[in-house]
PDB file of C-alpha atoms in Angstrom:
ATOM      1  CA  UNK A   1       0.121   0.094  -0.154  1.00 38.00           C
ATOM      2  CA  UNK A   2       1.130   3.087  -1.301  1.00 41.00           C
ATOM      3  CA  UNK A   3       1.688   6.245   1.537  1.00 40.00           C
ATOM      4  CA  UNK A   4       0.532   9.588   0.533  1.00 44.00           C
ATOM      5  CA  UNK A   5       0.415  13.197   1.327  1.00 47.00           C
ATOM      6  CA  UNK A   6      -2.536  13.653  -0.617  1.00 59.00           C
ATOM      7  CA  UNK A   7      -4.262  11.322   1.920  1.00 70.00           C
ATOM      8  CA  UNK A   8      -5.633  12.529   5.142  1.00 94.00           C
ATOM      9  CA  UNK A   9      -5.032   9.168   6.401  1.00 97.00           C
ATOM     10  CA  UNK A  10      -3.308   6.715   5.741  1.00 96.00           C
ATOM     11  CA  UNK A  11      -2.234   2.983   7.579  1.00 97.00           C
ATOM     12  CA  UNK A  12      -0.407   0.307   6.412  1.00 96.00           C
ATOM     13  CA  UNK A  13       0.100  -3.391   8.398  1.00 96.00           C
ATOM     14  CA  UNK A  14      -0.521  -1.497  11.050  1.00 97.00           C
ATOM     15  CA  UNK A  15       0.140  -3.883  14.318  1.00 97.00           C
ATOM     16  CA  UNK A  16      -0.511  -3.331  18.543  1.00 98.00           C
ATOM     17  CA  UNK A  17       0.230  -5.267  20.990  1.00 97.00           C
ATOM     18  CA  UNK A  18      -0.553  -5.211  24.323  1.00 96.00           C
ATOM     19  CA  UNK A  19       2.061  -8.036  25.938  1.00 95.00           C
ATOM     20  CA  UNK A  20       0.495 -11.054  24.209  1.00 95.00           C
ATOM     21  CA  UNK A  21      -2.190 -10.045  22.822  1.00 96.00           C
ATOM     22  CA  UNK A  22      -3.066  -8.400  19.401  1.00 96.00           C
ATOM     23  CA  UNK A  23      -5.484  -5.379  19.586  1.00 97.00           C
ATOM     24  CA  UNK A  24      -4.660  -4.493  15.373  1.00 97.00           C
ATOM     25  CA  UNK A  25      -3.754  -7.276  13.167  1.00 96.00           C
ATOM     26  CA  UNK A  26      -1.607  -5.893  10.154  1.00 96.00           C
ATOM     27  CA  UNK A  27      -4.655  -3.717   9.099  1.00 97.00           C
ATOM     28  CA  UNK A  28      -3.927  -0.982   6.097  1.00 96.00           C
ATOM     29  CA  UNK A  29      -6.891   1.769   4.592  1.00 96.00           C
ATOM     30  CA  UNK A  30      -6.724   5.431   3.669  1.00 96.00           C
ATOM     31  CA  UNK A  31      -8.794   8.355   4.518  1.00 97.00           C
ATOM     32  CA  UNK A  32      -9.288  10.698   2.321  1.00 96.00           C
ATOM     33  CA  UNK A  33      -9.564  14.476   2.786  1.00 97.00           C
ATOM     34  CA  UNK A  34     -13.648  16.257   1.565  1.00 97.00           C
ATOM     35  CA  UNK A  35     -14.454  12.962   2.886  1.00 97.00           C
ATOM     36  CA  UNK A  36     -16.140  11.088   5.980  1.00 98.00           C
ATOM     37  CA  UNK A  37     -15.004   8.084   7.348  1.00 98.00           C
ATOM     38  CA  UNK A  38     -17.035   6.564   9.922  1.00 97.00           C
ATOM     39  CA  UNK A  39     -15.197   3.778  12.096  1.00 97.00           C
ATOM     40  CA  UNK A  40     -17.817   1.353  13.335  1.00 95.00           C
ATOM     41  CA  UNK A  41     -16.800  -1.814  15.254  1.00 93.00           C
ATOM     42  CA  UNK A  42     -18.230  -3.802  18.815  1.00 92.00           C
ATOM     43  CA  UNK A  43     -16.085  -3.240  22.213  1.00 90.00           C
ATOM     44  CA  UNK A  44     -12.612  -4.928  21.907  1.00 90.00           C
ATOM     45  CA  UNK A  45     -12.483  -4.547  17.933  1.00 93.00           C
ATOM     46  CA  UNK A  46      -9.642  -2.505  17.893  1.00 95.00           C
ATOM     47  CA  UNK A  47     -10.684   0.551  16.926  1.00 95.00           C
ATOM     48  CA  UNK A  48      -9.182   2.559  19.931  1.00 93.00           C
ATOM     49  CA  UNK A  49      -6.393   1.024  19.772  1.00 96.00           C
ATOM     50  CA  UNK A  50      -5.995   2.210  15.965  1.00 97.00           C
ATOM     51  CA  UNK A  51      -7.255   6.162  16.213  1.00 96.00           C
ATOM     52  CA  UNK A  52      -5.438   6.809  19.124  1.00 95.00           C
ATOM     53  CA  UNK A  53      -2.154   5.283  17.362  1.00 96.00           C
ATOM     54  CA  UNK A  54      -3.154   7.220  14.446  1.00 97.00           C
ATOM     55  CA  UNK A  55      -3.617  10.793  16.659  1.00 95.00           C
ATOM     56  CA  UNK A  56       0.593  10.194  17.900  1.00 95.00           C
ATOM     57  CA  UNK A  57      -0.913   8.978  21.223  1.00 93.00           C
ATOM     58  CA  UNK A  58       0.628   5.292  20.760  1.00 94.00           C
ATOM     59  CA  UNK A  59       3.170   3.683  18.855  1.00 94.00           C
ATOM     60  CA  UNK A  60       2.693   1.175  16.818  1.00 96.00           C
ATOM     61  CA  UNK A  61       4.587  -2.029  17.835  1.00 97.00           C
ATOM     62  CA  UNK A  62       4.905  -2.311  13.734  1.00 97.00           C
ATOM     63  CA  UNK A  63       3.889  -0.675  10.485  1.00 97.00           C
ATOM     64  CA  UNK A  64       3.357   2.377   9.225  1.00 97.00           C
ATOM     65  CA  UNK A  65       0.816   5.280   9.597  1.00 97.00           C
ATOM     66  CA  UNK A  66       0.586   8.811   7.428  1.00 97.00           C
ATOM     67  CA  UNK A  67      -1.248  11.971   8.762  1.00 97.00           C
ATOM     68  CA  UNK A  68      -1.477  14.107   6.530  1.00 96.00           C
ATOM     69  CA  UNK A  69       2.081  12.745   5.185  1.00 95.00           C
ATOM     70  CA  UNK A  70       3.701  12.876   8.475  1.00 96.00           C
ATOM     71  CA  UNK A  71       4.368  10.007  11.537  1.00 96.00           C
ATOM     72  CA  UNK A  72       2.064  10.992  14.025  1.00 96.00           C
ATOM     73  CA  UNK A  73       3.776   9.455  16.734  1.00 93.00           C
ATOM     74  CA  UNK A  74       7.590  11.045  15.238  1.00 93.00           C
ATOM     75  CA  UNK A  75       6.469  14.692  13.866  1.00 94.00           C
ATOM     76  CA  UNK A  76       3.441  14.864  16.710  1.00 91.00           C
ATOM     77  CA  UNK A  77       4.459  18.566  17.140  1.00 91.00           C
ATOM     78  CA  UNK A  78       4.531  19.441  13.109  1.00 92.00           C
ATOM     79  CA  UNK A  79       1.140  17.698  13.400  1.00 94.00           C
ATOM     80  CA  UNK A  80      -0.784  19.214  15.941  1.00 91.00           C
ATOM     81  CA  UNK A  81      -1.315  22.625  14.022  1.00 90.00           C
ATOM     82  CA  UNK A  82      -3.156  21.161  11.587  1.00 94.00           C
ATOM     83  CA  UNK A  83      -4.719  18.082  13.432  1.00 96.00           C
ATOM     84  CA  UNK A  84      -8.352  18.523  15.551  1.00 96.00           C
ATOM     85  CA  UNK A  85      -9.412  15.698  18.342  1.00 95.00           C
ATOM     86  CA  UNK A  86     -12.672  15.476  19.881  1.00 92.00           C
ATOM     87  CA  UNK A  87     -12.595  12.875  22.890  1.00 78.00           C
ATOM     88  CA  UNK A  88     -15.694  11.998  24.923  1.00 71.00           C
ATOM     89  CA  UNK A  89     -13.796  12.443  28.154  1.00 67.00           C
ATOM     90  CA  UNK A  90     -11.139  15.465  27.580  1.00 64.00           C
ATOM     91  CA  UNK A  91      -9.542  15.627  30.718  1.00 76.00           C
ATOM     92  CA  UNK A  92     -10.717  19.124  31.298  1.00 89.00           C
ATOM     93  CA  UNK A  93     -10.165  21.226  34.119  1.00 91.00           C
ATOM     94  CA  UNK A  94     -13.775  21.442  36.577  1.00 93.00           C
ATOM     95  CA  UNK A  95     -13.372  25.232  37.258  1.00 95.00           C
ATOM     96  CA  UNK A  96     -12.649  25.799  33.458  1.00 95.00           C
ATOM     97  CA  UNK A  97     -15.126  28.420  32.431  1.00 97.00           C
ATOM     98  CA  UNK A  98     -16.543  27.532  28.650  1.00 98.00           C
ATOM     99  CA  UNK A  99     -15.439  31.379  26.833  1.00 98.00           C
ATOM    100  CA  UNK A 100     -12.155  31.434  28.349  1.00 97.00           C
ATOM    101  CA  UNK A 101     -11.607  27.860  27.567  1.00 97.00           C
ATOM    102  CA  UNK A 102     -11.876  28.263  23.783  1.00 97.00           C
ATOM    103  CA  UNK A 103     -10.379  31.657  24.120  1.00 97.00           C
ATOM    104  CA  UNK A 104      -7.434  29.883  25.342  1.00 96.00           C
ATOM    105  CA  UNK A 105      -7.404  27.476  22.902  1.00 95.00           C
ATOM    106  CA  UNK A 106      -7.699  29.523  19.536  1.00 96.00           C
ATOM    107  CA  UNK A 107      -4.947  32.031  21.401  1.00 96.00           C
ATOM    108  CA  UNK A 108      -2.991  28.488  21.455  1.00 93.00           C
ATOM    109  CA  UNK A 109      -2.916  27.450  17.708  1.00 92.00           C
ATOM    110  CA  UNK A 110      -2.598  31.566  16.603  1.00 90.00           C
ATOM    111  CA  UNK A 111      -5.206  30.923  13.344  1.00 88.00           C
ATOM    112  CA  UNK A 112      -7.134  33.831  13.463  1.00 91.00           C
ATOM    113  CA  UNK A 113     -10.541  31.747  14.816  1.00 95.00           C
ATOM    114  CA  UNK A 114     -12.973  34.098  16.318  1.00 97.00           C
ATOM    115  CA  UNK A 115     -13.570  32.925  20.189  1.00 98.00           C
ATOM    116  CA  UNK A 116     -16.932  33.760  20.558  1.00 97.00           C
ATOM    117  CA  UNK A 117     -17.924  33.461  16.790  1.00 98.00           C
ATOM    118  CA  UNK A 118     -17.015  29.552  17.802  1.00 98.00           C
ATOM    119  CA  UNK A 119     -18.177  29.636  20.967  1.00 98.00           C
ATOM    120  CA  UNK A 120     -21.703  29.973  18.892  1.00 98.00           C
ATOM    121  CA  UNK A 121     -20.870  27.772  16.345  1.00 97.00           C
ATOM    122  CA  UNK A 122     -21.280  25.329  18.731  1.00 97.00           C
ATOM    123  CA  UNK A 123     -24.162  26.327  20.379  1.00 96.00           C
ATOM    124  CA  UNK A 124     -22.985  27.588  23.734  1.00 97.00           C
ATOM    125  CA  UNK A 125     -23.102  31.137  23.492  1.00 97.00           C
ATOM    126  CA  UNK A 126     -26.224  30.551  26.339  1.00 97.00           C
ATOM    127  CA  UNK A 127     -23.654  29.151  28.438  1.00 98.00           C
ATOM    128  CA  UNK A 128     -19.979  30.776  27.812  1.00 98.00           C
ATOM    129  CA  UNK A 129     -19.776  31.848  31.478  1.00 98.00           C
ATOM    130  CA  UNK A 130     -20.485  28.608  32.896  1.00 98.00           C
ATOM    131  CA  UNK A 131     -17.783  26.498  34.321  1.00 97.00           C
ATOM    132  CA  UNK A 132     -16.926  23.032  32.467  1.00 95.00           C
ATOM    133  CA  UNK A 133     -18.342  20.631  36.071  1.00 95.00           C
ATOM    134  CA  UNK A 134     -22.061  22.711  35.667  1.00 97.00           C
ATOM    135  CA  UNK A 135     -22.464  21.263  31.581  1.00 95.00           C
ATOM    136  CA  UNK A 136     -24.735  18.746  30.622  1.00 93.00           C
ATOM    137  CA  UNK A 137     -23.073  15.596  29.125  1.00 91.00           C
ATOM    138  CA  UNK A 138     -24.202  17.538  25.425  1.00 92.00           C
ATOM    139  CA  UNK A 139     -23.093  20.954  25.813  1.00 94.00           C
ATOM    140  CA  UNK A 140     -18.936  18.621  27.273  1.00 94.00           C
ATOM    141  CA  UNK A 141     -19.415  17.029  24.267  1.00 93.00           C
ATOM    142  CA  UNK A 142     -20.433  19.990  21.789  1.00 95.00           C
ATOM    143  CA  UNK A 143     -17.228  22.113  23.852  1.00 96.00           C
ATOM    144  CA  UNK A 144     -14.820  18.912  23.108  1.00 95.00           C
ATOM    145  CA  UNK A 145     -15.782  19.745  19.238  1.00 96.00           C
ATOM    146  CA  UNK A 146     -15.129  23.409  19.682  1.00 97.00           C
ATOM    147  CA  UNK A 147     -11.613  22.688  20.960  1.00 96.00           C
ATOM    148  CA  UNK A 148     -10.968  20.389  18.037  1.00 96.00           C
ATOM    149  CA  UNK A 149     -12.392  23.120  15.883  1.00 97.00           C
ATOM    150  CA  UNK A 150      -9.878  26.312  16.501  1.00 96.00           C
ATOM    151  CA  UNK A 151      -6.962  24.328  14.768  1.00 94.00           C
ATOM    152  CA  UNK A 152      -8.913  24.922  11.720  1.00 95.00           C
ATOM    153  CA  UNK A 153      -7.968  21.437  11.146  1.00 96.00           C
ATOM    154  CA  UNK A 154      -6.791  20.018   7.609  1.00 97.00           C
ATOM    155  CA  UNK A 155      -8.060  16.718   9.665  1.00 98.00           C
ATOM    156  CA  UNK A 156     -10.104  15.896  12.555  1.00 98.00           C
ATOM    157  CA  UNK A 157     -10.752  12.835  14.871  1.00 97.00           C
ATOM    158  CA  UNK A 158     -14.103  13.097  16.543  1.00 96.00           C
ATOM    159  CA  UNK A 159     -15.386  10.462  19.465  1.00 91.00           C
ATOM    160  CA  UNK A 160     -18.722   9.569  20.015  1.00 91.00           C
ATOM    161  CA  UNK A 161     -19.578  13.858  18.475  1.00 93.00           C
ATOM    162  CA  UNK A 162     -23.266  13.032  18.949  1.00 92.00           C
ATOM    163  CA  UNK A 163     -23.325  10.717  22.404  1.00 88.00           C
ATOM    164  CA  UNK A 164     -25.526  12.350  24.628  1.00 88.00           C
ATOM    165  CA  UNK A 165     -26.840  15.385  22.264  1.00 92.00           C
ATOM    166  CA  UNK A 166     -30.224  16.220  22.120  1.00 91.00           C
ATOM    167  CA  UNK A 167     -31.935  16.282  18.492  1.00 92.00           C
ATOM    168  CA  UNK A 168     -31.348  19.678  17.861  1.00 91.00           C
ATOM    169  CA  UNK A 169     -27.342  19.517  18.647  1.00 92.00           C
ATOM    170  CA  UNK A 170     -27.395  16.665  16.651  1.00 94.00           C
ATOM    171  CA  UNK A 171     -28.448  18.261  13.910  1.00 95.00           C
ATOM    172  CA  UNK A 172     -25.998  21.106  14.479  1.00 96.00           C
ATOM    173  CA  UNK A 173     -23.149  18.670  14.717  1.00 96.00           C
ATOM    174  CA  UNK A 174     -23.994  17.212  11.817  1.00 96.00           C
ATOM    175  CA  UNK A 175     -24.344  20.606  10.010  1.00 97.00           C
ATOM    176  CA  UNK A 176     -20.287  20.941  10.869  1.00 97.00           C
ATOM    177  CA  UNK A 177     -18.904  17.672  10.181  1.00 98.00           C
ATOM    178  CA  UNK A 178     -20.736  19.044   6.217  1.00 97.00           C
ATOM    179  CA  UNK A 179     -19.196  21.735   6.258  1.00 97.00           C
ATOM    180  CA  UNK A 180     -15.542  20.049   7.161  1.00 98.00           C
ATOM    181  CA  UNK A 181     -15.765  17.962   5.001  1.00 98.00           C
ATOM    182  CA  UNK A 182     -17.011  20.244   2.338  1.00 97.00           C
ATOM    183  CA  UNK A 183     -13.864  22.734   2.907  1.00 97.00           C
ATOM    184  CA  UNK A 184     -11.955  19.387   2.499  1.00 97.00           C
ATOM    185  CA  UNK A 185     -11.045  18.517   5.645  1.00 98.00           C
ATOM    186  CA  UNK A 186     -10.466  14.616   6.370  1.00 98.00           C
ATOM    187  CA  UNK A 187     -13.310  13.964   9.385  1.00 98.00           C
ATOM    188  CA  UNK A 188     -12.816  10.825  10.714  1.00 98.00           C
ATOM    189  CA  UNK A 189     -15.395   9.671  13.318  1.00 97.00           C
ATOM    190  CA  UNK A 190     -15.514   6.781  15.557  1.00 94.00           C
ATOM    191  CA  UNK A 191     -19.165   6.120  16.825  1.00 91.00           C
ATOM    192  CA  UNK A 192     -20.909   3.220  17.781  1.00 89.00           C
ATOM    193  CA  UNK A 193     -24.218   4.781  17.515  1.00 89.00           C
ATOM    194  CA  UNK A 194     -25.373   2.922  13.859  1.00 90.00           C
ATOM    195  CA  UNK A 195     -27.952   5.248  12.782  1.00 89.00           C
ATOM    196  CA  UNK A 196     -25.925   8.261  13.161  1.00 91.00           C
ATOM    197  CA  UNK A 197     -23.673   6.468  10.997  1.00 93.00           C
ATOM    198  CA  UNK A 198     -25.879   6.358   7.877  1.00 91.00           C
ATOM    199  CA  UNK A 199     -26.479   9.830   8.498  1.00 92.00           C
ATOM    200  CA  UNK A 200     -23.287  11.588   7.833  1.00 95.00           C
ATOM    201  CA  UNK A 201     -20.883   8.789   6.231  1.00 96.00           C
ATOM    202  CA  UNK A 202     -19.655   8.872   3.125  1.00 96.00           C
ATOM    203  CA  UNK A 203     -17.020   5.811   3.179  1.00 96.00           C
ATOM    204  CA  UNK A 204     -17.025   3.080   5.755  1.00 95.00           C
ATOM    205  CA  UNK A 205     -14.390   1.086   7.814  1.00 96.00           C
ATOM    206  CA  UNK A 206     -16.391  -1.811   9.917  1.00 95.00           C
ATOM    207  CA  UNK A 207     -13.667  -3.341  12.326  1.00 96.00           C
ATOM    208  CA  UNK A 208     -13.961  -6.807  14.636  1.00 95.00           C
ATOM    209  CA  UNK A 209     -11.028  -8.881  16.251  1.00 94.00           C
ATOM    210  CA  UNK A 210      -8.316  -6.467  15.031  1.00 95.00           C
ATOM    211  CA  UNK A 211      -9.009  -7.325  11.738  1.00 95.00           C
ATOM    212  CA  UNK A 212     -10.999  -4.668   8.943  1.00 95.00           C
ATOM    213  CA  UNK A 213     -14.033  -6.835   8.163  1.00 93.00           C
ATOM    214  CA  UNK A 214     -14.823  -4.427   5.912  1.00 92.00           C
ATOM    215  CA  UNK A 215     -14.689  -1.452   4.266  1.00 93.00           C
ATOM    216  CA  UNK A 216     -15.854   1.311   0.805  1.00 91.00           C
ATOM    217  CA  UNK A 217     -18.747   3.737   0.483  1.00 90.00           C
ATOM    218  CA  UNK A 218     -21.854   3.727   2.532  1.00 84.00           C
ATOM    219  CA  UNK A 219     -23.653   2.505  -1.046  1.00 79.00           C
ATOM    220  CA  UNK A 220     -21.377  -0.385  -1.718  1.00 83.00           C
ATOM    221  CA  UNK A 221     -21.577  -1.875   2.109  1.00 83.00           C
ATOM    222  CA  UNK A 222     -25.083  -1.798   1.482  1.00 75.00           C
ATOM    223  CA  UNK A 223     -25.960  -3.084  -1.742  1.00 69.00           C
ATOM    224  CA  UNK A 224     -26.537  -5.983  -3.531  1.00 61.00           C
ATOM    225  CA  UNK A 225     -28.155  -7.040  -0.244  1.00 74.00           C
ATOM    226  CA  UNK A 226     -31.562  -6.929  -0.689  1.00 82.00           C
ATOM    227  CA  UNK A 227     -34.046  -7.217   2.169  1.00 86.00           C
ATOM    228  CA  UNK A 228     -37.916  -6.931   3.043  1.00 92.00           C
ATOM    229  CA  UNK A 229     -38.347  -5.323   6.117  1.00 91.00           C
ATOM    230  CA  UNK A 230     -42.014  -5.431   7.804  1.00 94.00           C
ATOM    231  CA  UNK A 231     -43.274  -4.339  11.660  1.00 93.00           C
ATOM    232  CA  UNK A 232     -45.333  -7.229  14.356  1.00 94.00           C
ATOM    233  CA  UNK A 233     -46.245  -6.922  17.307  1.00 91.00           C
ATOM    234  CA  UNK A 234     -47.963 -10.265  17.028  1.00 89.00           C
ATOM    235  CA  UNK A 235     -45.630 -13.729  17.584  1.00 90.00           C
ATOM    236  CA  UNK A 236     -43.740 -14.444  14.607  1.00 91.00           C
ATOM    237  CA  UNK A 237     -42.409 -18.026  14.484  1.00 90.00           C
ATOM    238  CA  UNK A 238     -39.290 -17.054  12.363  1.00 92.00           C
ATOM    239  CA  UNK A 239     -38.623 -20.591  11.249  1.00 93.00           C
ATOM    240  CA  UNK A 240     -42.345 -20.989   9.924  1.00 91.00           C
ATOM    241  CA  UNK A 241     -42.430 -18.014   7.802  1.00 94.00           C
ATOM    242  CA  UNK A 242     -38.922 -18.648   6.624  1.00 94.00           C
ATOM    243  CA  UNK A 243     -39.952 -22.384   5.269  1.00 93.00           C
ATOM    244  CA  UNK A 244     -43.044 -20.537   4.004  1.00 94.00           C
ATOM    245  CA  UNK A 245     -41.230 -17.673   2.102  1.00 94.00           C
ATOM    246  CA  UNK A 246     -38.284 -19.607   1.164  1.00 93.00           C
ATOM    247  CA  UNK A 247     -35.801 -17.166   2.535  1.00 93.00           C
ATOM    248  CA  UNK A 248     -34.620 -16.381   5.816  1.00 91.00           C
ATOM    249  CA  UNK A 249     -37.176 -14.473   8.187  1.00 92.00           C
ATOM    250  CA  UNK A 250     -35.168 -13.003  11.247  1.00 88.00           C
ATOM    251  CA  UNK A 251     -36.103 -10.229  14.197  1.00 88.00           C
ATOM    252  CA  UNK A 252     -33.612  -7.454  13.861  1.00 81.00           C
ATOM    253  CA  UNK A 253     -34.877  -5.155  17.088  1.00 81.00           C
ATOM    254  CA  UNK A 254     -38.320  -5.338  18.898  1.00 84.00           C
ATOM    255  CA  UNK A 255     -41.662  -5.576  16.643  1.00 88.00           C
ATOM    256  CA  UNK A 256     -38.960  -5.586  13.975  1.00 90.00           C
ATOM    257  CA  UNK A 257     -38.053  -8.089  11.340  1.00 92.00           C
ATOM    258  CA  UNK A 258     -36.522  -8.689   7.780  1.00 90.00           C
ATOM    259  CA  UNK A 259     -36.370 -11.250   4.851  1.00 91.00           C
ATOM    260  CA  UNK A 260     -33.043 -11.633   3.866  1.00 84.00           C
ATOM    261  CA  UNK A 261     -31.875 -11.937   0.052  1.00 82.00           C
ATOM    262  CA  UNK A 262     -34.783 -10.853  -1.608  1.00 86.00           C
ATOM    263  CA  UNK A 263     -37.052  -7.671  -2.172  1.00 84.00           C
ATOM    264  CA  UNK A 264     -39.448  -9.180  -4.769  1.00 89.00           C
ATOM    265  CA  UNK A 265     -42.807  -7.610  -4.559  1.00 90.00           C
ATOM    266  CA  UNK A 266     -44.095 -11.533  -5.037  1.00 93.00           C
ATOM    267  CA  UNK A 267     -42.462 -12.017  -1.641  1.00 94.00           C
ATOM    268  CA  UNK A 268     -44.196  -9.143   0.045  1.00 94.00           C
ATOM    269  CA  UNK A 269     -47.661 -10.769  -1.100  1.00 94.00           C
ATOM    270  CA  UNK A 270     -46.669 -14.503  -0.069  1.00 95.00           C
ATOM    271  CA  UNK A 271     -46.138 -12.209   3.779  1.00 96.00           C
ATOM    272  CA  UNK A 272     -49.153 -10.503   3.512  1.00 95.00           C
ATOM    273  CA  UNK A 273     -51.525 -13.778   2.114  1.00 95.00           C
ATOM    274  CA  UNK A 274     -49.845 -15.740   4.994  1.00 94.00           C
ATOM    275  CA  UNK A 275     -50.285 -12.883   8.029  1.00 94.00           C
ATOM    276  CA  UNK A 276     -54.142 -13.192   6.685  1.00 94.00           C
ATOM    277  CA  UNK A 277     -54.372 -16.778   6.886  1.00 93.00           C
ATOM    278  CA  UNK A 278     -52.703 -17.031  10.647  1.00 92.00           C
ATOM    279  CA  UNK A 279     -54.654 -13.526  11.695  1.00 92.00           C
ATOM    280  CA  UNK A 280     -51.269 -12.193  12.304  1.00 92.00           C
ATOM    281  CA  UNK A 281     -51.259  -7.935  12.354  1.00 92.00           C
ATOM    282  CA  UNK A 282     -47.943  -6.371  10.107  1.00 93.00           C
ATOM    283  CA  UNK A 283     -47.470  -3.056   8.911  1.00 91.00           C
ATOM    284  CA  UNK A 284     -44.746  -0.795   7.959  1.00 92.00           C
ATOM    285  CA  UNK A 285     -43.636  -3.025   4.871  1.00 94.00           C
ATOM    286  CA  UNK A 286     -40.885  -2.262   2.750  1.00 89.00           C
ATOM    287  CA  UNK A 287     -38.090  -3.220   0.545  1.00 87.00           C
ATOM    288  CA  UNK A 288     -34.664  -2.449  -0.841  1.00 79.00           C
ATOM    289  CA  UNK A 289     -31.142  -2.567   0.332  1.00 74.00           C
ATOM    290  CA  UNK A 290     -30.075  -3.754   3.742  1.00 74.00           C
ATOM    291  CA  UNK A 291     -29.513  -1.016   6.783  1.00 77.00           C
ATOM    292  CA  UNK A 292     -26.623  -0.261   7.825  1.00 84.00           C
ATOM    293  CA  UNK A 293     -27.195  -1.733  11.582  1.00 80.00           C
ATOM    294  CA  UNK A 294     -28.145  -5.070   9.547  1.00 76.00           C
ATOM    295  CA  UNK A 295     -24.661  -4.815   7.605  1.00 81.00           C
ATOM    296  CA  UNK A 296     -23.006  -4.746  11.111  1.00 84.00           C
ATOM    297  CA  UNK A 297     -24.455  -7.326  12.332  1.00 81.00           C
ATOM    298  CA  UNK A 298     -23.794  -9.899   9.587  1.00 77.00           C
ATOM    299  CA  UNK A 299     -20.475  -8.703   9.622  1.00 82.00           C
ATOM    300  CA  UNK A 300     -19.275  -8.629  13.555  1.00 85.00           C
ATOM    301  CA  UNK A 301     -21.413 -12.014  14.296  1.00 78.00           C
ATOM    302  CA  UNK A 302     -19.726 -13.809  16.464  1.00 67.00           C
ATOM    303  CA  UNK A 303     -19.790 -17.908  15.720  1.00 59.00           C
ATOM    304  CA  UNK A 304     -22.515 -19.691  17.270  1.00 53.00           C
ATOM    305  CA  UNK A 305     -21.499 -23.006  20.002  1.00 49.00           C
TER     306      UNK A 305
END
C-alpha cells in the first residue's frame, strides 16, 4: 500500500500488541480529504487503539501511519497545528469556563479563529460563562468539538460526536461535520451509533477482532443485499415463516423483522397472505438495500457454539 500526502490518513500493515495480546492485526486503509470516514466496530475490535496510534498517542508495534504525510508519533509537534481531536473525556479542568477555555485554545493555535464566533457555532453562547463541571453531557461534547475546531484542522478525529446530545444538537453537529467535509477536511468519526453513521458517512470501515472486515462507501456496503422489512407486535415463528417464504426471516429489533435476500414484490404478497391466514398483524412493509445496522450485525456476528 502506497502512502501519500494526498491521503488525509494512510495506514499500512498496522500491528498493535499489548504484551501477548494482539489488539490490531496487520490492517491497512486510507481516509481521503473531503470525505467523512466512519469507523465502526464492537467493543474490543481495535478501533480505539488504531485511532490513538493515528493521533500520535500510541506507538504501534509495527506498520506505518501517515497523517497528512507525517508520522503522528515522531512528528506530533508539526501535526498538532493541523489536527483536531475531539475526545469523549477531554480531561478539562472542572472550574474552567467555556468561553475562556475556547479563547485559550484559539490563542494557542494562532489561526485567527474568533473564539466568540466558535462558541456560537457549537451552540454554547448561552453557557459561555459556565464552568465545565456544570455543563450537561451534551454541552461537554459540543465544547470538546469547539476545542477541536480551534485548530482549523485539515484532519479531525471525532469520538462519538453526538453522544448525549439532544435532537437539535445532533442536527448542529451533523451540519458542522458536513461543513468540514465540504471545506476539504479529512473527517474521521468513531461511533457506536449506527443510525448516526448512516446519516453522515461517505466511507465506512468495520473493525472486528483487530481486523478491518469491510470497507467502502456506504452505498457499496449496503448494495447487493436486498431485504424486505416489516413490523409486527404479534408473536411470529420466524422458522415457520422462513420455510413458507423460502427466505430467512429474522427479528432484528423489538417488533421489527427482515426477510433477507430479496425485495421481490411477489414475496411481499406471500407475506401478506400468510399474515391474513394466521391472524398476524403486520405493517410498515418496505423493501430495498440492507440498512447499515443489518450489515454491521452480519459482519461482526460471533459464531454460535
